[in-house]
């Protein structure tokens, strides 16, 4: 899930920051676990609607209790609809479609390539985020890791359909575009950005779902699946955003971005423990390359050496 903020890094994290970071990584990793359960009975587009609508309602309640006022979002309503398309509607739809065939672990690793595409777009489209040598090396490792995860399956039919893996990569590209658009929300509080985009996503998805699926059997899922849907919307979306904002305020955006390294580990662990998932050897190799690429981009580990 793409996140947006303009807060800078604030220095070394304390124990409370690390606890919040690990919890956030577990929760966002859980989103792939919950989605894998939900898509067994809920069509991908319907699941997108449930996720954004329930999360939007929860965040509106949060704003009503804690503030700031949602009226701050109204002057930029058009921009919120654009952000909703590329940060929620398109990537959520691609992820859930891909997860009808892919396990939570593989999906989360492919989704973790978002920083690579973001850096490439930022270098091409902005003047203040140019590539350094460590970023170029990290991008190269990430692209090679993605190719390793997809390539052998393309040749031998291993690890799930290739179209599903490309759907997850497409979602990561969409998140990267969203981060470029989110730069235009300068001065807008982060909770307003989250609530605004989820509200706009709900408005977009309602006619899509009604035209595509109608109202028949819209709420016919079993109780365990509904529990997964609610966890996906309330825990992995609404609460995760609030937790992320707290972490950014406490530790800074750069430190908070380390969550990208934790999400796949969480999703893989949950998938193996509860869904019986197993990664192919080439997928483990690709995952290691992607993780190394993310660490290289971060720069702190190799910078110290």
PDB file of C-alpha atoms in Angstrom:
ATOM      1  CA  UNK A   1       0.000   0.000   0.000  1.00  0.00           C
ATOM      2  CA  UNK A   2       1.346   3.352  -0.985  1.00  0.00           C
ATOM      3  CA  UNK A   3       1.601   5.977   1.720  1.00  0.00           C
ATOM      4  CA  UNK A   4       2.206   9.680   1.473  1.00  0.00           C
ATOM      5  CA  UNK A   5       3.800  12.300   3.654  1.00  0.00           C
ATOM      6  CA  UNK A   6       6.258  15.156   3.515  1.00  0.00           C
ATOM      7  CA  UNK A   7       7.860  14.604   6.909  1.00  0.00           C
ATOM      8  CA  UNK A   8      11.632  14.104   6.943  1.00  0.00           C
ATOM      9  CA  UNK A   9      13.689  11.551   8.856  1.00  0.00           C
ATOM     10  CA  UNK A  10      14.061  12.454  12.529  1.00  0.00           C
ATOM     11  CA  UNK A  11      17.058  10.364  13.552  1.00  0.00           C
ATOM     12  CA  UNK A  12      17.462   6.980  15.284  1.00  0.00           C
ATOM     13  CA  UNK A  13      14.261   5.264  16.346  1.00  0.00           C
ATOM     14  CA  UNK A  14      13.494   4.465  19.972  1.00  0.00           C
ATOM     15  CA  UNK A  15      11.937   1.217  21.220  1.00  0.00           C
ATOM     16  CA  UNK A  16       8.385   2.584  20.837  1.00  0.00           C
ATOM     17  CA  UNK A  17       9.069   3.463  17.193  1.00  0.00           C
ATOM     18  CA  UNK A  18      10.416  -0.010  16.451  1.00  0.00           C
ATOM     19  CA  UNK A  19       7.365  -1.573  18.098  1.00  0.00           C
ATOM     20  CA  UNK A  20       5.039   0.538  15.933  1.00  0.00           C
ATOM     21  CA  UNK A  21       7.067  -0.288  12.817  1.00  0.00           C
ATOM     22  CA  UNK A  22       6.909  -4.042  13.443  1.00  0.00           C
ATOM     23  CA  UNK A  23       3.181  -3.853  14.220  1.00  0.00           C
ATOM     24  CA  UNK A  24       2.505  -1.879  11.038  1.00  0.00           C
ATOM     25  CA  UNK A  25       4.499  -4.342   8.959  1.00  0.00           C
ATOM     26  CA  UNK A  26       2.546  -7.236  10.445  1.00  0.00           C
ATOM     27  CA  UNK A  27      -0.781  -5.496   9.775  1.00  0.00           C
ATOM     28  CA  UNK A  28       0.035  -4.575   6.182  1.00  0.00           C
ATOM     29  CA  UNK A  29       1.408  -8.050   5.581  1.00  0.00           C
ATOM     30  CA  UNK A  30      -1.881  -9.315   6.966  1.00  0.00           C
ATOM     31  CA  UNK A  31      -3.752  -7.462   4.207  1.00  0.00           C
ATOM     32  CA  UNK A  32      -2.490 -10.032   1.674  1.00  0.00           C
ATOM     33  CA  UNK A  33      -3.439 -12.848   4.042  1.00  0.00           C
ATOM     34  CA  UNK A  34      -6.971 -11.498   4.564  1.00  0.00           C
ATOM     35  CA  UNK A  35      -7.392 -10.798   0.842  1.00  0.00           C
ATOM     36  CA  UNK A  36      -6.364 -14.348  -0.055  1.00  0.00           C
ATOM     37  CA  UNK A  37      -9.135 -15.662   2.203  1.00  0.00           C
ATOM     38  CA  UNK A  38     -11.727 -13.152   0.985  1.00  0.00           C
ATOM     39  CA  UNK A  39     -11.262 -13.651  -2.777  1.00  0.00           C
ATOM     40  CA  UNK A  40     -12.294 -17.286  -2.373  1.00  0.00           C
ATOM     41  CA  UNK A  41     -15.914 -16.079  -2.120  1.00  0.00           C
ATOM     42  CA  UNK A  42     -15.958 -12.351  -2.879  1.00  0.00           C
ATOM     43  CA  UNK A  43     -15.257 -11.139  -6.458  1.00  0.00           C
ATOM     44  CA  UNK A  44     -12.223  -8.819  -6.643  1.00  0.00           C
ATOM     45  CA  UNK A  45     -14.157  -5.644  -7.554  1.00  0.00           C
ATOM     46  CA  UNK A  46     -16.728  -6.262  -4.838  1.00  0.00           C
ATOM     47  CA  UNK A  47     -13.910  -6.766  -2.347  1.00  0.00           C
ATOM     48  CA  UNK A  48     -12.393  -3.437  -3.412  1.00  0.00           C
ATOM     49  CA  UNK A  49     -15.717  -1.718  -2.671  1.00  0.00           C
ATOM     50  CA  UNK A  50     -16.055  -3.357   0.731  1.00  0.00           C
ATOM     51  CA  UNK A  51     -12.478  -2.480   1.659  1.00  0.00           C
ATOM     52  CA  UNK A  52     -12.605   1.204   0.718  1.00  0.00           C
ATOM     53  CA  UNK A  53     -16.175   1.841   1.924  1.00  0.00           C
ATOM     54  CA  UNK A  54     -15.739   0.300   5.373  1.00  0.00           C
ATOM     55  CA  UNK A  55     -12.317   1.925   5.833  1.00  0.00           C
ATOM     56  CA  UNK A  56     -13.650   5.320   4.690  1.00  0.00           C
ATOM     57  CA  UNK A  57     -16.487   5.126   7.205  1.00  0.00           C
ATOM     58  CA  UNK A  58     -14.060   4.222   9.985  1.00  0.00           C
ATOM     59  CA  UNK A  59     -11.735   7.126   9.136  1.00  0.00           C
ATOM     60  CA  UNK A  60     -14.653   9.577   8.973  1.00  0.00           C
ATOM     61  CA  UNK A  61     -15.568   8.493  12.501  1.00  0.00           C
ATOM     62  CA  UNK A  62     -11.917   8.984  13.508  1.00  0.00           C
ATOM     63  CA  UNK A  63     -11.870  12.499  12.051  1.00  0.00           C
ATOM     64  CA  UNK A  64     -15.155  13.287  13.785  1.00  0.00           C
ATOM     65  CA  UNK A  65     -13.635  12.346  17.131  1.00  0.00           C
ATOM     66  CA  UNK A  66     -10.054  13.548  16.707  1.00  0.00           C
ATOM     67  CA  UNK A  67     -10.065  15.981  13.768  1.00  0.00           C
ATOM     68  CA  UNK A  68      -9.067  17.707  11.576  1.00  0.00           C
ATOM     69  CA  UNK A  69     -12.265  18.626   9.739  1.00  0.00           C
ATOM     70  CA  UNK A  70     -12.950  16.760   6.497  1.00  0.00           C
ATOM     71  CA  UNK A  71     -13.982  20.080   4.962  1.00  0.00           C
ATOM     72  CA  UNK A  72     -10.274  20.607   4.253  1.00  0.00           C
ATOM     73  CA  UNK A  73     -10.579  17.982   1.495  1.00  0.00           C
ATOM     74  CA  UNK A  74     -13.420  19.638  -0.430  1.00  0.00           C
ATOM     75  CA  UNK A  75     -11.393  22.281  -2.340  1.00  0.00           C
ATOM     76  CA  UNK A  76      -9.283  19.498  -3.911  1.00  0.00           C
ATOM     77  CA  UNK A  77     -12.066  16.998  -4.595  1.00  0.00           C
ATOM     78  CA  UNK A  78     -11.013  16.459  -8.225  1.00  0.00           C
ATOM     79  CA  UNK A  79      -7.454  15.626  -7.248  1.00  0.00           C
ATOM     80  CA  UNK A  80      -8.713  13.190  -4.616  1.00  0.00           C
ATOM     81  CA  UNK A  81     -10.637  11.279  -7.298  1.00  0.00           C
ATOM     82  CA  UNK A  82      -7.471  11.021  -9.403  1.00  0.00           C
ATOM     83  CA  UNK A  83      -5.498   9.803  -6.379  1.00  0.00           C
ATOM     84  CA  UNK A  84      -8.282   7.342  -5.560  1.00  0.00           C
ATOM     85  CA  UNK A  85      -7.992   5.780  -9.015  1.00  0.00           C
ATOM     86  CA  UNK A  86      -4.247   5.162  -8.918  1.00  0.00           C
ATOM     87  CA  UNK A  87      -3.797   4.568  -5.175  1.00  0.00           C
ATOM     88  CA  UNK A  88      -6.881   2.469  -4.400  1.00  0.00           C
ATOM     89  CA  UNK A  89      -9.187   1.479  -7.262  1.00  0.00           C
ATOM     90  CA  UNK A  90      -6.624   0.267  -9.813  1.00  0.00           C
ATOM     91  CA  UNK A  91      -4.025  -1.327  -7.495  1.00  0.00           C
ATOM     92  CA  UNK A  92      -6.570  -2.948  -5.155  1.00  0.00           C
ATOM     93  CA  UNK A  93      -8.404  -4.405  -8.178  1.00  0.00           C
ATOM     94  CA  UNK A  94      -5.174  -5.777  -9.656  1.00  0.00           C
ATOM     95  CA  UNK A  95      -3.970  -7.170  -6.331  1.00  0.00           C
ATOM     96  CA  UNK A  96      -7.243  -8.943  -5.558  1.00  0.00           C
ATOM     97  CA  UNK A  97      -7.477 -10.313  -9.109  1.00  0.00           C
ATOM     98  CA  UNK A  98      -3.914 -11.593  -8.840  1.00  0.00           C
ATOM     99  CA  UNK A  99      -4.596 -13.119  -5.453  1.00  0.00           C
ATOM    100  CA  UNK A 100      -7.312 -15.334  -6.890  1.00  0.00           C
ATOM    101  CA  UNK A 101      -4.319 -17.302  -8.205  1.00  0.00           C
ATOM    102  CA  UNK A 102      -1.343 -16.263  -6.063  1.00  0.00           C
ATOM    103  CA  UNK A 103      -0.595 -16.843  -2.398  1.00  0.00           C
ATOM    104  CA  UNK A 104      -0.205 -14.035   0.103  1.00  0.00           C
ATOM    105  CA  UNK A 105       3.593 -14.352   0.209  1.00  0.00           C
ATOM    106  CA  UNK A 106       4.254 -14.075  -3.520  1.00  0.00           C
ATOM    107  CA  UNK A 107       1.738 -11.230  -3.849  1.00  0.00           C
ATOM    108  CA  UNK A 108       3.325  -9.227  -1.043  1.00  0.00           C
ATOM    109  CA  UNK A 109       6.853  -9.616  -2.425  1.00  0.00           C
ATOM    110  CA  UNK A 110       5.831  -8.437  -5.901  1.00  0.00           C
ATOM    111  CA  UNK A 111       3.947  -5.533  -4.340  1.00  0.00           C
ATOM    112  CA  UNK A 112       7.064  -4.554  -2.399  1.00  0.00           C
ATOM    113  CA  UNK A 113       8.701  -3.478  -5.685  1.00  0.00           C
ATOM    114  CA  UNK A 114       6.792  -0.158  -5.476  1.00  0.00           C
ATOM    115  CA  UNK A 115       9.867   1.828  -4.264  1.00  0.00           C
ATOM    116  CA  UNK A 116      11.824   0.823  -7.368  1.00  0.00           C
ATOM    117  CA  UNK A 117       9.193   2.123  -9.798  1.00  0.00           C
ATOM    118  CA  UNK A 118       8.680   5.221  -7.631  1.00  0.00           C
ATOM    119  CA  UNK A 119      12.364   6.142  -7.855  1.00  0.00           C
ATOM    120  CA  UNK A 120      12.362   5.685 -11.630  1.00  0.00           C
ATOM    121  CA  UNK A 121       9.288   7.907 -12.056  1.00  0.00           C
ATOM    122  CA  UNK A 122      10.556  10.487  -9.562  1.00  0.00           C
ATOM    123  CA  UNK A 123      13.842  10.766 -11.429  1.00  0.00           C
ATOM    124  CA  UNK A 124      12.023  11.260 -14.739  1.00  0.00           C
ATOM    125  CA  UNK A 125       9.245  13.584 -13.592  1.00  0.00           C
ATOM    126  CA  UNK A 126      10.671  15.663 -10.736  1.00  0.00           C
ATOM    127  CA  UNK A 127      13.646  17.950 -10.284  1.00  0.00           C
ATOM    128  CA  UNK A 128      14.369  17.283  -6.611  1.00  0.00           C
ATOM    129  CA  UNK A 129      14.530  13.466  -6.466  1.00  0.00           C
ATOM    130  CA  UNK A 130      17.386  12.405  -8.730  1.00  0.00           C
ATOM    131  CA  UNK A 131      19.011   8.995  -8.675  1.00  0.00           C
ATOM    132  CA  UNK A 132      22.219   8.341  -6.748  1.00  0.00           C
ATOM    133  CA  UNK A 133      24.533   5.357  -7.181  1.00  0.00           C
ATOM    134  CA  UNK A 134      23.008   3.437  -4.280  1.00  0.00           C
ATOM    135  CA  UNK A 135      19.512   4.052  -5.669  1.00  0.00           C
ATOM    136  CA  UNK A 136      20.563   2.890  -9.139  1.00  0.00           C
ATOM    137  CA  UNK A 137      22.084  -0.259  -7.647  1.00  0.00           C
ATOM    138  CA  UNK A 138      18.963  -0.870  -5.563  1.00  0.00           C
ATOM    139  CA  UNK A 139      16.689  -0.438  -8.594  1.00  0.00           C
ATOM    140  CA  UNK A 140      18.818  -2.856 -10.618  1.00  0.00           C
ATOM    141  CA  UNK A 141      18.631  -5.467  -7.849  1.00  0.00           C
ATOM    142  CA  UNK A 142      14.883  -4.974  -7.532  1.00  0.00           C
ATOM    143  CA  UNK A 143      14.230  -5.355 -11.258  1.00  0.00           C
ATOM    144  CA  UNK A 144      16.439  -8.464 -11.424  1.00  0.00           C
ATOM    145  CA  UNK A 145      14.630  -9.878  -8.389  1.00  0.00           C
ATOM    146  CA  UNK A 146      11.250  -9.273 -10.034  1.00  0.00           C
ATOM    147  CA  UNK A 147      12.465 -10.953 -13.227  1.00  0.00           C
ATOM    148  CA  UNK A 148      13.687 -13.945 -11.225  1.00  0.00           C
ATOM    149  CA  UNK A 149      10.283 -14.278  -9.554  1.00  0.00           C
ATOM    150  CA  UNK A 150       8.375 -14.093 -12.850  1.00  0.00           C
ATOM    151  CA  UNK A 151      10.770 -15.542 -15.447  1.00  0.00           C
ATOM    152  CA  UNK A 152      11.030 -19.224 -14.416  1.00  0.00           C
ATOM    153  CA  UNK A 153       7.260 -19.369 -14.005  1.00  0.00           C
ATOM    154  CA  UNK A 154       6.860 -17.943 -17.499  1.00  0.00           C
ATOM    155  CA  UNK A 155       8.992 -20.751 -18.901  1.00  0.00           C
ATOM    156  CA  UNK A 156       7.811 -23.659 -16.761  1.00  0.00           C
ATOM    157  CA  UNK A 157       4.385 -22.691 -15.426  1.00  0.00           C
ATOM    158  CA  UNK A 158       5.607 -22.641 -11.824  1.00  0.00           C
ATOM    159  CA  UNK A 159       4.408 -20.548  -8.906  1.00  0.00           C
ATOM    160  CA  UNK A 160       1.057 -19.473 -10.365  1.00  0.00           C
ATOM    161  CA  UNK A 161      -0.048 -17.863 -13.654  1.00  0.00           C
ATOM    162  CA  UNK A 162       2.222 -15.195 -15.087  1.00  0.00           C
ATOM    163  CA  UNK A 163      -0.721 -12.827 -15.700  1.00  0.00           C
ATOM    164  CA  UNK A 164      -1.397 -12.791 -11.955  1.00  0.00           C
ATOM    165  CA  UNK A 165       2.214 -11.851 -11.201  1.00  0.00           C
ATOM    166  CA  UNK A 166       2.115  -9.083 -13.788  1.00  0.00           C
ATOM    167  CA  UNK A 167      -1.102  -7.844 -12.145  1.00  0.00           C
ATOM    168  CA  UNK A 168       0.807  -7.388  -8.871  1.00  0.00           C
ATOM    169  CA  UNK A 169       3.631  -5.573 -10.673  1.00  0.00           C
ATOM    170  CA  UNK A 170       0.987  -3.391 -12.351  1.00  0.00           C
ATOM    171  CA  UNK A 171      -0.397  -2.535  -8.918  1.00  0.00           C
ATOM    172  CA  UNK A 172       3.085  -1.483  -7.790  1.00  0.00           C
ATOM    173  CA  UNK A 173       3.426   0.775 -10.847  1.00  0.00           C
ATOM    174  CA  UNK A 174       0.052   2.327 -10.044  1.00  0.00           C
ATOM    175  CA  UNK A 175       1.190   3.024  -6.478  1.00  0.00           C
ATOM    176  CA  UNK A 176       4.311   4.705  -7.862  1.00  0.00           C
ATOM    177  CA  UNK A 177       2.175   7.017 -10.013  1.00  0.00           C
ATOM    178  CA  UNK A 178       0.020   7.738  -6.957  1.00  0.00           C
ATOM    179  CA  UNK A 179       3.040   8.914  -4.999  1.00  0.00           C
ATOM    180  CA  UNK A 180       3.830  11.418  -7.748  1.00  0.00           C
ATOM    181  CA  UNK A 181       0.246  12.755  -7.607  1.00  0.00           C
ATOM    182  CA  UNK A 182       0.269  12.866  -3.800  1.00  0.00           C
ATOM    183  CA  UNK A 183       3.138  15.381  -3.917  1.00  0.00           C
ATOM    184  CA  UNK A 184       0.514  17.967  -4.939  1.00  0.00           C
ATOM    185  CA  UNK A 185      -1.256  17.696  -1.563  1.00  0.00           C
ATOM    186  CA  UNK A 186       1.233  19.921   0.212  1.00  0.00           C
ATOM    187  CA  UNK A 187      -0.145  21.289   3.462  1.00  0.00           C
ATOM    188  CA  UNK A 188      -3.035  18.810   3.597  1.00  0.00           C
ATOM    189  CA  UNK A 189      -2.988  16.691   6.808  1.00  0.00           C
ATOM    190  CA  UNK A 190      -2.250  13.025   6.120  1.00  0.00           C
ATOM    191  CA  UNK A 191      -5.484  11.740   7.756  1.00  0.00           C
ATOM    192  CA  UNK A 192      -7.430  13.987   5.365  1.00  0.00           C
ATOM    193  CA  UNK A 193      -5.541  12.530   2.383  1.00  0.00           C
ATOM    194  CA  UNK A 194      -6.314   8.981   3.504  1.00  0.00           C
ATOM    195  CA  UNK A 195      -9.989   9.696   4.211  1.00  0.00           C
ATOM    196  CA  UNK A 196     -10.430  11.739   1.048  1.00  0.00           C
ATOM    197  CA  UNK A 197      -9.008   9.113  -1.289  1.00  0.00           C
ATOM    198  CA  UNK A 198     -10.972   6.278   0.346  1.00  0.00           C
ATOM    199  CA  UNK A 199     -14.188   8.303   0.147  1.00  0.00           C
ATOM    200  CA  UNK A 200     -13.591   9.064  -3.530  1.00  0.00           C
ATOM    201  CA  UNK A 201     -12.742   5.391  -4.139  1.00  0.00           C
ATOM    202  CA  UNK A 202     -16.064   4.379  -2.615  1.00  0.00           C
ATOM    203  CA  UNK A 203     -17.962   6.766  -4.887  1.00  0.00           C
ATOM    204  CA  UNK A 204     -16.111   5.355  -7.928  1.00  0.00           C
ATOM    205  CA  UNK A 205     -16.614   1.702  -6.982  1.00  0.00           C
ATOM    206  CA  UNK A 206     -20.351   1.798  -6.181  1.00  0.00           C
ATOM    207  CA  UNK A 207     -21.558   2.156  -9.827  1.00  0.00           C
ATOM    208  CA  UNK A 208     -18.823  -0.213 -11.083  1.00  0.00           C
ATOM    209  CA  UNK A 209     -19.949  -2.978  -8.730  1.00  0.00           C
ATOM    210  CA  UNK A 210     -23.659  -2.369  -9.326  1.00  0.00           C
ATOM    211  CA  UNK A 211     -23.202  -2.501 -13.103  1.00  0.00           C
ATOM    212  CA  UNK A 212     -20.859  -5.471 -13.021  1.00  0.00           C
ATOM    213  CA  UNK A 213     -22.425  -7.600 -10.286  1.00  0.00           C
ATOM    214  CA  UNK A 214     -25.803  -6.124  -9.344  1.00  0.00           C
ATOM    215  CA  UNK A 215     -27.101  -6.527  -5.828  1.00  0.00           C
ATOM    216  CA  UNK A 216     -27.876 -10.269  -5.904  1.00  0.00           C
ATOM    217  CA  UNK A 217     -25.641 -12.275  -3.555  1.00  0.00           C
ATOM    218  CA  UNK A 218     -23.629  -9.162  -2.766  1.00  0.00           C
ATOM    219  CA  UNK A 219     -23.581 -10.050   0.936  1.00  0.00           C
ATOM    220  CA  UNK A 220     -23.729 -13.841   0.654  1.00  0.00           C
ATOM    221  CA  UNK A 221     -20.199 -14.641   1.837  1.00  0.00           C
ATOM    222  CA  UNK A 222     -19.651 -16.975   4.785  1.00  0.00           C
ATOM    223  CA  UNK A 223     -18.851 -15.724   8.279  1.00  0.00           C
ATOM    224  CA  UNK A 224     -15.081 -16.485   8.103  1.00  0.00           C
ATOM    225  CA  UNK A 225     -14.834 -14.563   4.832  1.00  0.00           C
ATOM    226  CA  UNK A 226     -16.720 -11.596   6.288  1.00  0.00           C
ATOM    227  CA  UNK A 227     -14.296 -11.626   9.204  1.00  0.00           C
ATOM    228  CA  UNK A 228     -11.428 -11.415   6.690  1.00  0.00           C
ATOM    229  CA  UNK A 229     -13.161  -8.553   4.835  1.00  0.00           C
ATOM    230  CA  UNK A 230     -13.646  -6.573   8.048  1.00  0.00           C
ATOM    231  CA  UNK A 231     -10.053  -7.217   9.119  1.00  0.00           C
ATOM    232  CA  UNK A 232      -8.838  -6.075   5.698  1.00  0.00           C
ATOM    233  CA  UNK A 233     -10.852  -2.837   5.860  1.00  0.00           C
ATOM    234  CA  UNK A 234     -10.669  -1.919   9.545  1.00  0.00           C
ATOM    235  CA  UNK A 235      -7.311  -3.342  10.613  1.00  0.00           C
ATOM    236  CA  UNK A 236      -5.158  -3.360   7.458  1.00  0.00           C
ATOM    237  CA  UNK A 237      -6.545  -0.127   5.986  1.00  0.00           C
ATOM    238  CA  UNK A 238      -8.164   2.290   8.457  1.00  0.00           C
ATOM    239  CA  UNK A 239      -6.156   1.433  11.585  1.00  0.00           C
ATOM    240  CA  UNK A 240      -2.954   0.927   9.567  1.00  0.00           C
ATOM    241  CA  UNK A 241      -3.195   4.458   8.183  1.00  0.00           C
ATOM    242  CA  UNK A 242      -3.625   5.910  11.681  1.00  0.00           C
ATOM    243  CA  UNK A 243      -0.693   3.854  12.986  1.00  0.00           C
ATOM    244  CA  UNK A 244       1.443   4.955  10.045  1.00  0.00           C
ATOM    245  CA  UNK A 245       0.694   8.638  10.676  1.00  0.00           C
ATOM    246  CA  UNK A 246       1.726   8.214  14.308  1.00  0.00           C
ATOM    247  CA  UNK A 247       4.956   6.502  13.255  1.00  0.00           C
ATOM    248  CA  UNK A 248       5.818   9.223  10.733  1.00  0.00           C
ATOM    249  CA  UNK A 249       5.217  11.928  13.346  1.00  0.00           C
ATOM    250  CA  UNK A 250       7.411  10.100  15.839  1.00  0.00           C
ATOM    251  CA  UNK A 251      10.205   8.628  13.678  1.00  0.00           C
ATOM    252  CA  UNK A 252      10.014  10.449  10.348  1.00  0.00           C
ATOM    253  CA  UNK A 253       9.064   9.305   6.861  1.00  0.00           C
ATOM    254  CA  UNK A 254      12.411   7.723   5.973  1.00  0.00           C
ATOM    255  CA  UNK A 255      12.438   5.544   9.070  1.00  0.00           C
ATOM    256  CA  UNK A 256       8.779   4.661   8.525  1.00  0.00           C
ATOM    257  CA  UNK A 257       9.574   3.524   4.970  1.00  0.00           C
ATOM    258  CA  UNK A 258      11.469   0.557   6.464  1.00  0.00           C
ATOM    259  CA  UNK A 259       8.045  -1.079   6.806  1.00  0.00           C
ATOM    260  CA  UNK A 260       8.498  -2.111   3.152  1.00  0.00           C
ATOM    261  CA  UNK A 261      11.012  -4.718   4.327  1.00  0.00           C
ATOM    262  CA  UNK A 262       8.688  -6.172   6.971  1.00  0.00           C
ATOM    263  CA  UNK A 263       5.446  -6.539   4.995  1.00  0.00           C
ATOM    264  CA  UNK A 264       6.552  -9.496   2.806  1.00  0.00           C
ATOM    265  CA  UNK A 265       7.986 -11.366   5.796  1.00  0.00           C
ATOM    266  CA  UNK A 266       4.689 -10.974   7.636  1.00  0.00           C
ATOM    267  CA  UNK A 267       2.610 -12.081   4.642  1.00  0.00           C
ATOM    268  CA  UNK A 268       4.838 -15.076   3.916  1.00  0.00           C
ATOM    269  CA  UNK A 269       4.758 -16.216   7.548  1.00  0.00           C
ATOM    270  CA  UNK A 270       0.960 -15.935   7.756  1.00  0.00           C
ATOM    271  CA  UNK A 271       0.524 -17.706   4.427  1.00  0.00           C
ATOM    272  CA  UNK A 272       2.787 -20.590   5.426  1.00  0.00           C
ATOM    273  CA  UNK A 273       1.307 -20.994   8.908  1.00  0.00           C
ATOM    274  CA  UNK A 274      -2.402 -20.725   8.115  1.00  0.00           C
ATOM    275  CA  UNK A 275      -2.889 -21.211   4.358  1.00  0.00           C
ATOM    276  CA  UNK A 276      -0.362 -23.958   3.680  1.00  0.00           C
ATOM    277  CA  UNK A 277       1.536 -21.834   1.153  1.00  0.00           C
ATOM    278  CA  UNK A 278       5.038 -22.672   0.006  1.00  0.00           C
ATOM    279  CA  UNK A 279       7.384 -20.550  -2.074  1.00  0.00           C
ATOM    280  CA  UNK A 280       9.302 -22.002  -5.003  1.00  0.00           C
ATOM    281  CA  UNK A 281      13.096 -21.854  -4.727  1.00  0.00           C
ATOM    282  CA  UNK A 282      13.348 -19.257  -7.521  1.00  0.00           C
ATOM    283  CA  UNK A 283      10.746 -17.113  -5.739  1.00  0.00           C
ATOM    284  CA  UNK A 284      12.858 -17.170  -2.570  1.00  0.00           C
ATOM    285  CA  UNK A 285      15.854 -16.080  -4.627  1.00  0.00           C
ATOM    286  CA  UNK A 286      13.897 -13.240  -6.201  1.00  0.00           C
ATOM    287  CA  UNK A 287      12.607 -12.183  -2.796  1.00  0.00           C
ATOM    288  CA  UNK A 288      16.176 -12.015  -1.449  1.00  0.00           C
ATOM    289  CA  UNK A 289      17.249  -9.802  -4.369  1.00  0.00           C
ATOM    290  CA  UNK A 290      14.286  -7.471  -3.870  1.00  0.00           C
ATOM    291  CA  UNK A 291      15.020  -7.191  -0.130  1.00  0.00           C
ATOM    292  CA  UNK A 292      18.687  -6.462  -0.870  1.00  0.00           C
ATOM    293  CA  UNK A 293      17.613  -3.817  -3.362  1.00  0.00           C
ATOM    294  CA  UNK A 294      15.399  -2.113  -0.798  1.00  0.00           C
ATOM    295  CA  UNK A 295      18.191  -2.091   1.779  1.00  0.00           C
ATOM    296  CA  UNK A 296      20.576  -0.673  -0.821  1.00  0.00           C
ATOM    297  CA  UNK A 297      18.145   2.123  -1.713  1.00  0.00           C
ATOM    298  CA  UNK A 298      17.685   2.956   1.973  1.00  0.00           C
ATOM    299  CA  UNK A 299      21.436   3.560   2.094  1.00  0.00           C
ATOM    300  CA  UNK A 300      21.945   3.388   5.841  1.00  0.00           C
ATOM    301  CA  UNK A 301      23.289  -0.166   6.097  1.00  0.00           C
ATOM    302  CA  UNK A 302      25.929   0.235   3.401  1.00  0.00           C
ATOM    303  CA  UNK A 303      26.514   3.877   4.280  1.00  0.00           C
ATOM    304  CA  UNK A 304      27.739   2.911   7.733  1.00  0.00           C
ATOM    305  CA  UNK A 305      30.195   0.450   6.199  1.00  0.00           C
TER     306      UNK A 305
END
